[in-house]
C-alpha cells in the first residue's frame, strides 16, 4: 500500500501524502510549526506515583503475607506522540518502525528500529539502553495486537508507521539532589529542594556498580522509579493505541482498564528485572495506596517460559486471560497523620542484591529464618490493625480524636498519656502506643534479619537516625521502607510536627523530601508537566 496520492486528515486540514512527503524533505518553517503543534495535540501523557512500603519488607515476596504500600505525590511521566518526520513511504517501513526514547534528566536520547512482526527492538544509537522502557514498548504493542480485531490492527499498523516518540520524566524526589543543593550553598531543607527546577538533571554516582551491594548508577531515594516509569510508559502507550481509555473514570470500565495496565506493566517490569518480584511497587503505581498480597509467581513465570517458543502476541494474549490472584484492600493513613521521607545522602542501595542475600539466608538456616519471619509478620499485622483502629476512632469520635492528635503532636510520646482525660481519648492514646510499639518490633526483627543475612537492612547510621526521630515530639512511626538499606528513611508524624522534624533532620545532615502520601494511582494528564500545554489526550490525526 502506497501512501502517496492518498488523502491524509490532520484535524481540520486535509493534505495528500505526496505533498506531505515533499514537505518532509523540503519543509518550510510554517509547515514545521504546524507539524509540531499537531504532534503536541496528539500527545498522550500518563503519570504513575512512587511508593513507600511501610510494612511487609521481604515478607511481601511470599503469599499470603501482606504489605502496606503508600503511593506518593512524586510521579513519573511518560509523554507519547508520533514521529511525523520519520514517516517514510519506502517499502521497508511497512515491516519496521522507528522509536525514539528521550530522558532529558539524564541527557540521553536512544533510537530504535522495531519489528512490526516480532516486536523486537534494535538499538541504532550508542546511548545506554533502558530495559524497563524497552519491555514496556514491546509488551504494550503486543497487547494492542492481541486485543484488536483485524480492522483495528490495520489502523494500529498505520499508527505505528508514524513512529513512536517517548519522553520520560521523574519528579525530583525520585533522585538525590543533595550535591546540587550543597553546590549552591543552600541548607539541606525542603525549601532548598523546592527551589530546584522541576525535572532537574541527574547526578551520576562516581562509584561504579561492580560489587554485590554497591551503589547504583544514579543515587535514588527508594521510591520505586523503575516501577513508576514502566507503569507510566505502558499506560501512555495503551491509551495512545486505544487499548484502554484512562480518561474515563466510569466505574467498572475504568477498573477493567486499570487491570489491563497492571497486567502489562507487571509483566514488562518482571521481564526487565529478569525475575518475578513481589509486584507491590507496580501495583501501587497503578492503583495507588493499598494493602497488598502478591500474585502467584507462576502467572508470569509461565510467560517467561512460553516466550521462548511462542510469538509475543500470543504470550501476551495468554497473560491477559490468566487469573491474577493478587489482593488489594483499601488503606490510607489515619487522619491528621503525615508521611515524611528523609534522604540521608548515602547514595542508595541495590534492592535485588539485598533480597538475594535474604533468600540465601532462608535456605541456609530455615528454622531461624522462619522464626524471625513469623515474628516480623506478627508485628506487621499489629501495626496495620492499630492504624486501622485509629481510622475507626477518628470516624466515630472526630472531635476527641482531633484534640488528642494535636495535643500529642506537640509532645514526646512519654507525655502522650497525660493527654488522655476520658475513656475515648485513652483508647486513642493506647492505639498510638500500640502502633509505636509495633514499629519498634518491626525494626528489631528487620535488624536481626539483616545481621543474619549479612546485609545492612537497617545500618547503624540509620538506626541512630531513626532512634533520634522516634524521640521527637509528634513522631508516631519511623523506619526503613521496603528492603531497607541506605535509601530514604520514613516517618509518620502527627498534626504539624513534621515541620519541626524536617528542621531537626537538616541539622543531622538529612534532607527532608517533598514527598507526601497521595492515594491517586496511574492517571492521564491533560498538560505537559514541563510547559503546562494542554493536550487532547488521544490521537486527532488519522490516515484514511
Coordinates of C-alpha atoms in Angstrom, one line a residue:
X1 CA 0.0 0.0 0.0
X2 CA 1.5 3.3 -1.1
X3 CA 0.6 6.4 0.9
X4 CA 1.5 8.8 -1.9
X5 CA -1.6 10.2 -3.5
X6 CA -3.8 9.2 -0.6
X7 CA -5.6 11.8 1.5
X8 CA -4.2 12.5 5.0
X9 CA -6.5 14.0 7.5
X10 CA -4.9 16.3 10.1
X11 CA -7.5 17.8 12.4
X12 CA -9.5 20.2 10.1
X13 CA -6.8 20.2 7.4
X14 CA -6.5 17.7 4.6
X15 CA -3.3 17.1 2.6
X16 CA -2.1 14.5 0.2
X17 CA 0.7 12.2 1.3
X18 CA 2.7 13.1 -1.7
X19 CA 2.6 16.7 -0.6
X20 CA 3.5 15.7 2.9
X21 CA 6.5 13.8 1.6
X22 CA 7.6 16.8 -0.4
X23 CA 7.4 19.0 2.7
X24 CA 9.2 16.5 4.8
X25 CA 12.2 16.6 2.5
X26 CA 11.9 20.4 1.9
X27 CA 10.0 21.7 4.9
X28 CA 9.0 25.4 5.3
X29 CA 9.1 26.9 8.8
X30 CA 5.3 27.3 8.7
X31 CA 4.9 23.6 7.9
X32 CA 7.3 22.5 10.7
X33 CA 5.4 24.7 13.1
X34 CA 2.1 23.0 12.0
X35 CA 3.5 19.5 12.4
X36 CA 4.9 20.4 15.9
X37 CA 1.5 21.7 17.0
X38 CA -0.3 18.6 15.7
X39 CA 2.2 16.4 17.5
X40 CA 1.5 18.2 20.7
X41 CA -2.2 17.8 20.2
X42 CA -1.7 14.1 19.6
X43 CA 0.5 13.5 22.7
X44 CA -0.7 11.2 25.4
X45 CA 0.7 12.0 28.9
X46 CA 0.4 9.4 31.6
X47 CA 1.8 9.6 35.1
X48 CA 2.3 7.0 37.8
X49 CA 3.2 7.5 41.5
X50 CA 6.2 6.4 43.5
X51 CA 5.7 4.2 46.6
X52 CA 6.7 3.7 50.2
X53 CA 6.3 0.2 51.7
X54 CA 5.8 0.8 55.4
X55 CA 5.2 -2.8 56.3
X56 CA 5.9 -6.1 54.6
X57 CA 9.5 -5.7 53.7
X58 CA 10.8 -9.0 52.3
X59 CA 7.7 -10.9 53.7
X60 CA 5.6 -9.5 50.8
X61 CA 7.6 -11.7 48.5
X62 CA 5.7 -14.7 49.7
X63 CA 1.9 -15.3 49.7
X64 CA -0.1 -14.8 51.8
X65 CA 2.0 -12.2 53.6
X66 CA 0.6 -8.6 53.2
X67 CA 2.3 -5.3 52.9
X68 CA 1.0 -1.8 53.3
X69 CA 2.2 0.4 50.4
X70 CA 1.5 4.1 50.2
X71 CA 1.6 5.9 46.9
X72 CA 3.3 9.3 46.9
X73 CA 2.8 12.6 45.2
X74 CA 6.2 12.1 43.4
X75 CA 5.3 10.9 39.9
X76 CA 6.9 9.6 36.8
X77 CA 5.6 10.9 33.5
X78 CA 5.6 9.4 30.0
X79 CA 4.8 11.5 27.0
X80 CA 4.0 9.6 23.9
X81 CA 3.5 11.1 20.5
X82 CA 4.1 10.2 16.8
X83 CA 7.4 10.8 14.9
X84 CA 5.9 12.6 11.8
X85 CA 9.3 13.4 10.4
X86 CA 10.3 9.7 10.5
X87 CA 7.4 8.8 8.2
X88 CA 8.8 7.1 5.1
X89 CA 6.9 5.8 2.0
X90 CA 9.7 3.2 1.3
X91 CA 8.7 -0.4 1.4
X92 CA 10.8 -1.3 4.4
X93 CA 8.7 1.0 6.5
X94 CA 5.9 -1.5 6.4
X95 CA 7.8 -4.1 8.5
X96 CA 9.8 -1.8 10.7
X97 CA 9.1 1.5 12.5
X98 CA 11.1 4.0 14.5
X99 CA 11.1 4.5 18.2
X100 CA 12.8 7.4 20.0
X101 CA 13.3 7.4 23.8
X102 CA 14.3 10.7 25.4
X103 CA 15.3 11.2 29.0
X104 CA 16.1 14.9 29.5
X105 CA 17.1 14.5 33.1
X106 CA 19.9 12.1 32.1
X107 CA 20.6 13.9 28.8
X108 CA 20.0 10.7 26.8
X109 CA 18.3 10.0 23.6
X110 CA 18.1 6.4 22.3
X111 CA 16.9 5.4 18.9
X112 CA 15.5 2.1 17.9
X113 CA 14.0 0.2 14.9
X114 CA 11.1 -2.0 16.0
X115 CA 9.9 -5.0 14.0
X116 CA 6.2 -4.9 13.5
X117 CA 6.1 -8.6 13.1
X118 CA 8.1 -9.8 16.1
X119 CA 8.1 -6.5 18.1
X120 CA 11.9 -6.8 18.5
X121 CA 13.7 -3.5 19.3
X122 CA 17.1 -2.9 17.7
X123 CA 19.0 -0.1 19.2
X124 CA 20.5 2.1 16.5
X125 CA 22.3 4.6 18.8
X126 CA 25.1 4.2 21.2
X127 CA 23.3 5.5 24.3
X128 CA 22.8 3.4 27.4
X129 CA 19.7 1.3 27.0
X130 CA 16.7 1.3 29.3
X131 CA 15.3 -2.3 29.5
X132 CA 12.2 -1.2 31.5
X133 CA 11.1 1.1 28.7
X134 CA 12.0 -1.3 26.0
X135 CA 9.9 -4.1 27.5
X136 CA 7.1 -1.6 28.2
X137 CA 7.1 -0.7 24.5
X138 CA 7.2 -4.3 23.2
X139 CA 4.6 -5.6 25.5
X140 CA 2.2 -2.6 25.0
X141 CA 2.4 -3.0 21.3
X142 CA 1.9 -6.8 21.6
X143 CA -1.1 -6.2 23.9
X144 CA -2.7 -4.0 21.2
X145 CA -2.2 -6.6 18.5
X146 CA -3.5 -9.3 20.9
X147 CA -6.6 -7.3 21.8
X148 CA -7.6 -5.8 18.4
X149 CA -9.6 -7.3 15.6
X150 CA -8.3 -7.1 12.0
X151 CA -9.8 -3.7 11.3
X152 CA -8.3 -2.2 14.4
X153 CA -5.0 -3.9 13.7
X154 CA -4.9 -2.2 10.3
X155 CA -5.4 1.2 12.0
X156 CA -2.7 0.3 14.6
X157 CA -0.3 -0.6 11.8
X158 CA -0.7 2.8 10.2
X159 CA -0.4 4.5 13.6
X160 CA 2.9 2.6 14.3
X161 CA 4.3 3.6 10.9
X162 CA 4.2 7.2 12.1
X163 CA 6.9 6.1 14.6
X164 CA 6.8 6.5 18.4
X165 CA 8.3 9.3 20.3
X166 CA 8.6 8.7 24.1
X167 CA 9.8 11.2 26.7
X168 CA 10.2 10.1 30.3
X169 CA 10.4 12.5 33.3
X170 CA 10.7 11.7 37.0
X171 CA 9.8 14.1 39.8
X172 CA 12.9 15.3 41.6
X173 CA 12.0 13.3 44.7
X174 CA 12.9 10.0 43.0
X175 CA 16.6 11.1 42.9
X176 CA 19.1 12.6 45.2
X177 CA 19.9 16.3 44.6
X178 CA 22.0 16.8 47.7
X179 CA 25.1 17.6 45.6
X180 CA 23.2 20.3 43.6
X181 CA 21.8 21.9 46.8
X182 CA 25.2 21.9 48.5
X183 CA 26.9 23.3 45.4
X184 CA 24.5 26.2 45.6
X185 CA 25.4 26.8 49.2
X186 CA 21.9 26.1 50.3
X187 CA 20.8 24.4 53.5
X188 CA 19.5 20.8 53.4
X189 CA 15.8 21.8 53.7
X190 CA 12.7 21.0 51.8
X191 CA 12.6 24.7 50.8
X192 CA 16.0 24.3 49.1
X193 CA 14.8 21.2 47.3
X194 CA 11.7 23.1 46.2
X195 CA 13.9 25.8 44.7
X196 CA 15.3 23.4 42.1
X197 CA 13.7 23.5 38.7
X198 CA 11.3 20.6 38.1
X199 CA 12.9 17.5 36.5
X200 CA 16.5 18.8 37.2
X201 CA 19.3 17.0 35.6
X202 CA 20.5 13.9 37.5
X203 CA 24.0 13.5 39.0
X204 CA 25.5 10.1 38.5
X205 CA 27.3 8.2 41.3
X206 CA 31.0 8.3 40.9
X207 CA 31.4 4.7 42.2
X208 CA 30.9 2.0 39.6
X209 CA 28.3 -0.7 40.4
X210 CA 30.8 -3.6 40.5
X211 CA 30.2 -5.0 43.9
X212 CA 27.2 -7.1 45.1
X213 CA 26.0 -4.4 47.4
X214 CA 27.5 -1.4 45.6
X215 CA 25.7 1.8 44.8
X216 CA 23.5 2.1 41.7
X217 CA 24.5 4.3 38.8
X218 CA 22.1 7.0 39.9
X219 CA 21.6 8.0 43.6
X220 CA 17.9 7.2 44.2
X221 CA 15.7 7.7 47.2
X222 CA 13.9 4.3 47.0
X223 CA 10.5 5.5 45.7
X224 CA 10.3 2.8 43.0
X225 CA 11.4 4.8 39.9
X226 CA 11.6 1.8 37.6
X227 CA 8.0 0.6 38.5
X228 CA 6.5 4.1 38.2
X229 CA 8.4 4.6 34.9
X230 CA 7.3 1.3 33.5
X231 CA 3.7 1.8 34.5
X232 CA 3.6 5.4 33.1
X233 CA 5.0 4.2 29.7
X234 CA 2.7 1.2 29.5
X235 CA -0.4 3.4 30.4
X236 CA 0.6 6.1 27.9
X237 CA 1.1 3.6 25.1
X238 CA -2.1 1.6 25.8
X239 CA -4.1 4.8 25.9
X240 CA -2.3 6.1 22.8
X241 CA -3.2 3.0 20.8
X242 CA -6.7 2.9 22.1
X243 CA -6.4 -0.4 24.1
X244 CA -7.7 1.5 27.2
X245 CA -9.3 4.8 27.9
X246 CA -7.9 6.0 31.2
X247 CA -9.5 9.4 30.8
X248 CA -12.9 7.9 31.6
X249 CA -13.5 7.2 35.2
X250 CA -16.8 5.4 35.0
X251 CA -16.9 2.5 37.5
X252 CA -16.3 -1.0 36.3
X253 CA -14.9 0.1 32.9
X254 CA -12.2 2.2 34.5
X255 CA -11.3 -0.7 36.8
X256 CA -11.0 -3.0 33.8
X257 CA -8.7 -0.5 32.1
X258 CA -6.5 -0.3 35.2
X259 CA -6.4 -4.1 35.4
X260 CA -5.1 -4.3 31.8
X261 CA -2.4 -1.6 32.5
X262 CA -1.5 -3.6 35.7
X263 CA -1.1 -6.9 33.9
X264 CA 1.1 -5.5 31.1
X265 CA 3.2 -3.3 33.4
X266 CA 3.8 -6.1 35.9
X267 CA 4.8 -8.5 33.1
X268 CA 7.1 -5.9 31.4
X269 CA 8.7 -4.9 34.8
X270 CA 9.4 -8.5 35.7
X271 CA 10.9 -9.3 32.3
X272 CA 13.1 -6.2 32.6
X273 CA 14.3 -7.3 36.0
X274 CA 14.9 -10.8 34.9
X275 CA 12.9 -12.2 37.8
X276 CA 9.4 -12.3 39.1
X277 CA 9.3 -9.9 42.1
X278 CA 6.5 -9.2 44.5
X279 CA 4.9 -6.6 42.3
X280 CA 3.8 -4.3 45.1
X281 CA 5.6 -1.3 43.5
X282 CA 3.9 -1.7 40.2
X283 CA 0.6 -2.4 41.9
X284 CA 0.8 0.9 43.8
X285 CA 1.9 2.7 40.7
X286 CA -1.3 1.5 39.0
X287 CA -3.9 1.6 41.9
X288 CA -2.4 3.9 44.5
X289 CA -2.2 3.3 48.2
X290 CA -3.5 -0.1 49.5
X291 CA -2.8 -3.3 51.4
X292 CA -1.2 -5.7 49.0
X293 CA -0.8 -9.5 48.8
X294 CA 1.2 -10.6 45.8
X295 CA 0.1 -12.6 42.8
X296 CA 1.2 -16.2 42.3
X297 CA 4.6 -16.1 40.6
X298 CA 3.5 -18.8 38.1
X299 CA 1.3 -16.2 36.4
X300 CA 4.3 -14.5 34.9
X301 CA 7.0 -17.3 35.1
X302 CA 4.9 -19.4 32.7
X303 CA 5.0 -16.5 30.3
X304 CA 8.8 -16.3 30.7
X305 CA 9.0 -19.9 29.6
X306 CA 6.4 -19.6 26.8
X307 CA 8.1 -16.6 25.2
X308 CA 11.0 -18.9 24.1
X309 CA 8.8 -20.8 21.6
X310 CA 5.6 -18.7 21.2
X311 CA 5.1 -15.4 19.4
X312 CA 5.0 -12.5 21.8
X313 CA 1.5 -11.5 20.7
X314 CA 0.2 -15.0 21.7
X315 CA 2.1 -14.9 25.0
X316 CA 0.6 -11.6 26.0
X317 CA -2.9 -12.8 25.0
X318 CA -2.5 -15.7 27.4
X319 CA -1.2 -13.4 30.2
X320 CA -4.2 -11.2 29.8
X321 CA -6.6 -14.2 30.1
X322 CA -4.9 -15.7 33.2
X323 CA -6.3 -15.4 36.7
X324 CA -4.3 -12.8 38.6
X325 CA -4.8 -13.6 42.2
X326 CA -3.2 -10.6 43.9
X327 CA -5.2 -9.0 46.7
X328 CA -5.8 -5.3 47.2
X329 CA -7.5 -3.8 50.2
X330 CA -8.2 -0.1 50.6
X331 CA -5.8 1.6 53.0
X332 CA -4.6 5.0 53.9
X333 CA -3.0 6.7 56.9
X334 CA -5.4 7.8 59.7
X335 CA -6.5 11.4 59.6
X336 CA -4.1 14.1 60.7
X337 CA -1.1 11.8 60.1
X338 CA 1.5 12.7 57.6
X339 CA 4.2 10.8 55.7
X340 CA 7.7 12.3 55.7
X341 CA 10.8 10.9 53.9
X342 CA 14.4 11.8 54.8
X343 CA 17.3 11.3 52.4
X344 CA 20.5 10.6 54.4
X345 CA 22.9 11.2 51.5
X346 CA 24.5 7.8 51.3
X347 CA 23.7 7.0 47.7
X348 CA 21.1 4.3 47.8
X349 CA 21.2 0.5 47.9
X350 CA 20.7 -2.3 45.5
X351 CA 17.4 -4.0 46.4
X352 CA 17.8 -7.1 44.2
X353 CA 21.1 -8.0 45.8
X354 CA 19.7 -7.5 49.3
X355 CA 16.7 -9.7 48.5
X356 CA 19.0 -12.3 47.1
X357 CA 21.0 -12.3 50.4
X358 CA 17.9 -12.8 52.5
X359 CA 16.7 -15.7 50.3
X360 CA 20.2 -17.3 50.6
X361 CA 20.0 -17.0 54.4
X362 CA 16.5 -18.6 54.4
X363 CA 17.8 -21.6 52.6
X364 CA 20.9 -21.9 54.8
X365 CA 19.0 -21.6 58.1
X366 CA 15.4 -22.4 57.5
X367 CA 14.3 -22.8 61.2
X368 CA 15.8 -19.5 62.5
X369 CA 14.7 -17.6 59.4
X370 CA 11.1 -18.9 59.8
X371 CA 11.1 -17.8 63.4
X372 CA 12.2 -14.3 62.5
X373 CA 9.8 -14.3 59.6
X374 CA 6.8 -15.2 61.9
X375 CA 7.7 -12.6 64.5
X376 CA 8.1 -9.9 61.8
X377 CA 4.7 -10.9 60.3
X378 CA 3.0 -10.6 63.6
X379 CA 4.5 -7.1 64.2
X380 CA 3.3 -6.1 60.7
X381 CA -0.2 -7.3 61.4
X382 CA -0.3 -5.5 64.7
X383 CA 0.8 -2.2 63.2
X384 CA -1.8 -2.5 60.4
X385 CA -4.5 -3.3 63.0
X386 CA -3.6 -0.3 65.2
X387 CA -3.6 2.1 62.2
X388 CA -7.0 0.8 61.1
X389 CA -8.4 1.2 64.6
X390 CA -7.2 4.8 64.8
X391 CA -9.0 5.5 61.5
X392 CA -12.1 3.9 63.0
X393 CA -11.8 6.0 66.2
X394 CA -11.4 9.1 64.0
X395 CA -14.5 8.4 62.1
X396 CA -16.6 7.7 65.2
X397 CA -15.2 10.3 67.6
X398 CA -13.8 13.0 65.4
X399 CA -13.6 15.9 67.8
X400 CA -12.0 13.9 70.6
X401 CA -9.6 12.3 68.1
X402 CA -8.6 15.6 66.6
X403 CA -7.9 17.1 70.1
X404 CA -5.7 14.1 71.2
X405 CA -3.7 14.1 67.9
X406 CA -2.9 17.8 68.1
X407 CA -2.0 17.5 71.8
X408 CA 0.3 14.6 71.2
X409 CA 1.8 16.3 68.1
X410 CA 3.4 18.8 70.5
X411 CA 4.8 16.3 73.0
X412 CA 7.2 13.5 73.2
X413 CA 5.5 10.1 73.5
X414 CA 6.4 9.8 77.2
X415 CA 3.8 12.5 77.8
X416 CA 1.1 11.3 75.5
X417 CA -0.8 9.5 78.3
X418 CA -1.2 12.9 80.0
X419 CA -3.4 13.9 77.1
X420 CA -6.0 11.2 77.9
X421 CA -8.7 12.7 80.1
X422 CA -11.6 10.4 79.2
X423 CA -12.2 6.8 78.0
X424 CA -12.2 7.6 74.3
X425 CA -9.1 9.7 74.4
X426 CA -7.4 6.9 76.4
X427 CA -8.3 4.4 73.7
X428 CA -6.8 6.7 71.1
X429 CA -3.6 7.1 73.1
X430 CA -3.4 3.4 73.6
X431 CA -3.7 2.8 69.9
X432 CA -1.0 5.3 69.2
X433 CA 1.3 3.4 71.7
X434 CA 0.3 0.1 70.1
X435 CA 1.4 1.4 66.7
X436 CA 4.6 2.8 68.1
X437 CA 5.5 -0.4 69.8
X438 CA 4.7 -2.4 66.6
X439 CA 7.2 -0.3 64.5
X440 CA 9.9 -0.8 67.2
X441 CA 9.3 -4.6 67.0
X442 CA 9.4 -4.5 63.2
X443 CA 12.7 -2.6 63.2
X444 CA 14.1 -5.1 65.7
X445 CA 13.3 -8.1 63.6
X446 CA 14.5 -6.4 60.4
X447 CA 17.8 -5.7 62.0
X448 CA 18.1 -9.3 63.1
X449 CA 17.3 -10.5 59.6
X450 CA 19.9 -8.2 58.2
X451 CA 22.6 -9.3 60.6
X452 CA 21.8 -13.0 59.9
X453 CA 21.8 -12.4 56.1
X454 CA 25.0 -10.2 56.2
X455 CA 23.3 -7.2 54.7
X456 CA 22.6 -3.7 56.1
X457 CA 18.8 -3.7 56.2
X458 CA 18.9 -1.1 59.0
X459 CA 22.5 0.1 59.0
X460 CA 23.9 1.5 62.2
X461 CA 23.8 5.1 60.8
X462 CA 20.1 4.6 60.0
X463 CA 19.4 3.1 63.5
X464 CA 20.8 6.2 65.2
X465 CA 18.8 8.5 62.9
X466 CA 15.6 6.5 63.5
X467 CA 16.0 6.3 67.2
X468 CA 16.5 10.1 67.4
X469 CA 13.5 10.6 65.1
X470 CA 11.2 8.4 67.3
X471 CA 12.1 10.5 70.3
X472 CA 11.0 13.7 68.6
X473 CA 7.6 15.3 69.6
X474 CA 4.7 14.2 67.5
X475 CA 6.5 11.3 65.8
X476 CA 4.5 8.1 65.7
X477 CA 6.5 5.9 63.3
X478 CA 10.0 5.8 61.8
X479 CA 11.7 3.1 59.8
X480 CA 13.5 2.0 56.7
X481 CA 10.9 1.4 54.0
X482 CA 10.8 -1.7 51.8
X483 CA 14.1 -3.6 51.6
X484 CA 15.8 -1.0 53.8
X485 CA 19.5 -0.2 53.3
X486 CA 20.8 3.3 52.6
X487 CA 17.7 4.7 50.8
X488 CA 15.5 7.3 52.3
X489 CA 14.0 6.7 55.8
X490 CA 10.3 7.3 56.5
X491 CA 8.4 8.8 59.4
X492 CA 4.7 9.2 60.1
X493 CA 4.1 12.4 62.2
X494 CA 1.0 13.7 64.0
X495 CA -0.5 17.1 63.1
X496 CA 2.0 19.7 62.1
X497 CA 5.0 18.2 63.9
X498 CA 6.6 17.2 60.5
X499 CA 7.8 20.8 60.0
X500 CA 9.9 20.6 63.2
X501 CA 11.2 17.2 62.3
X502 CA 12.4 18.4 58.9
X503 CA 14.5 21.1 60.7
X504 CA 16.0 18.5 63.1
X505 CA 16.8 16.2 60.2
X506 CA 18.6 19.0 58.4
X507 CA 20.8 19.5 61.5
X508 CA 21.7 15.8 61.2
X509 CA 22.6 16.2 57.5
X510 CA 19.4 14.5 56.4
X511 CA 17.4 16.2 53.7
X512 CA 13.6 16.0 54.2
X513 CA 12.0 15.4 50.8
X514 CA 8.8 17.0 49.4
X515 CA 7.1 13.6 49.3
X516 CA 3.6 13.3 50.8
X517 CA 1.1 10.4 50.6
X518 CA -1.2 10.7 47.6
X519 CA -3.6 7.8 47.1
X520 CA -4.0 8.5 43.4
X521 CA -2.7 5.8 41.1
X522 CA -1.9 6.0 37.4
X523 CA -3.5 8.8 35.5
X524 CA -3.8 10.5 32.2
X525 CA -2.7 14.1 32.4
X526 CA -4.0 16.9 30.3
X527 CA -0.8 19.0 30.4
X528 CA 2.9 18.6 29.7
X529 CA 4.4 18.8 33.2
X530 CA 7.2 21.0 31.9
X531 CA 5.2 23.5 29.9
X532 CA 1.5 23.1 31.0
X533 CA 0.5 22.9 27.4
X534 CA -3.0 21.4 27.2
X535 CA -3.1 18.2 25.2
X536 CA -6.1 16.4 23.8
X537 CA -5.1 13.0 25.3
X538 CA -5.7 10.9 22.2
X539 CA -4.7 11.0 18.6
X540 CA -6.6 13.5 16.4
X541 CA -4.7 12.5 13.3
X542 CA -5.6 9.6 11.1
X543 CA -4.6 8.3 7.7
X544 CA -7.6 7.4 5.6

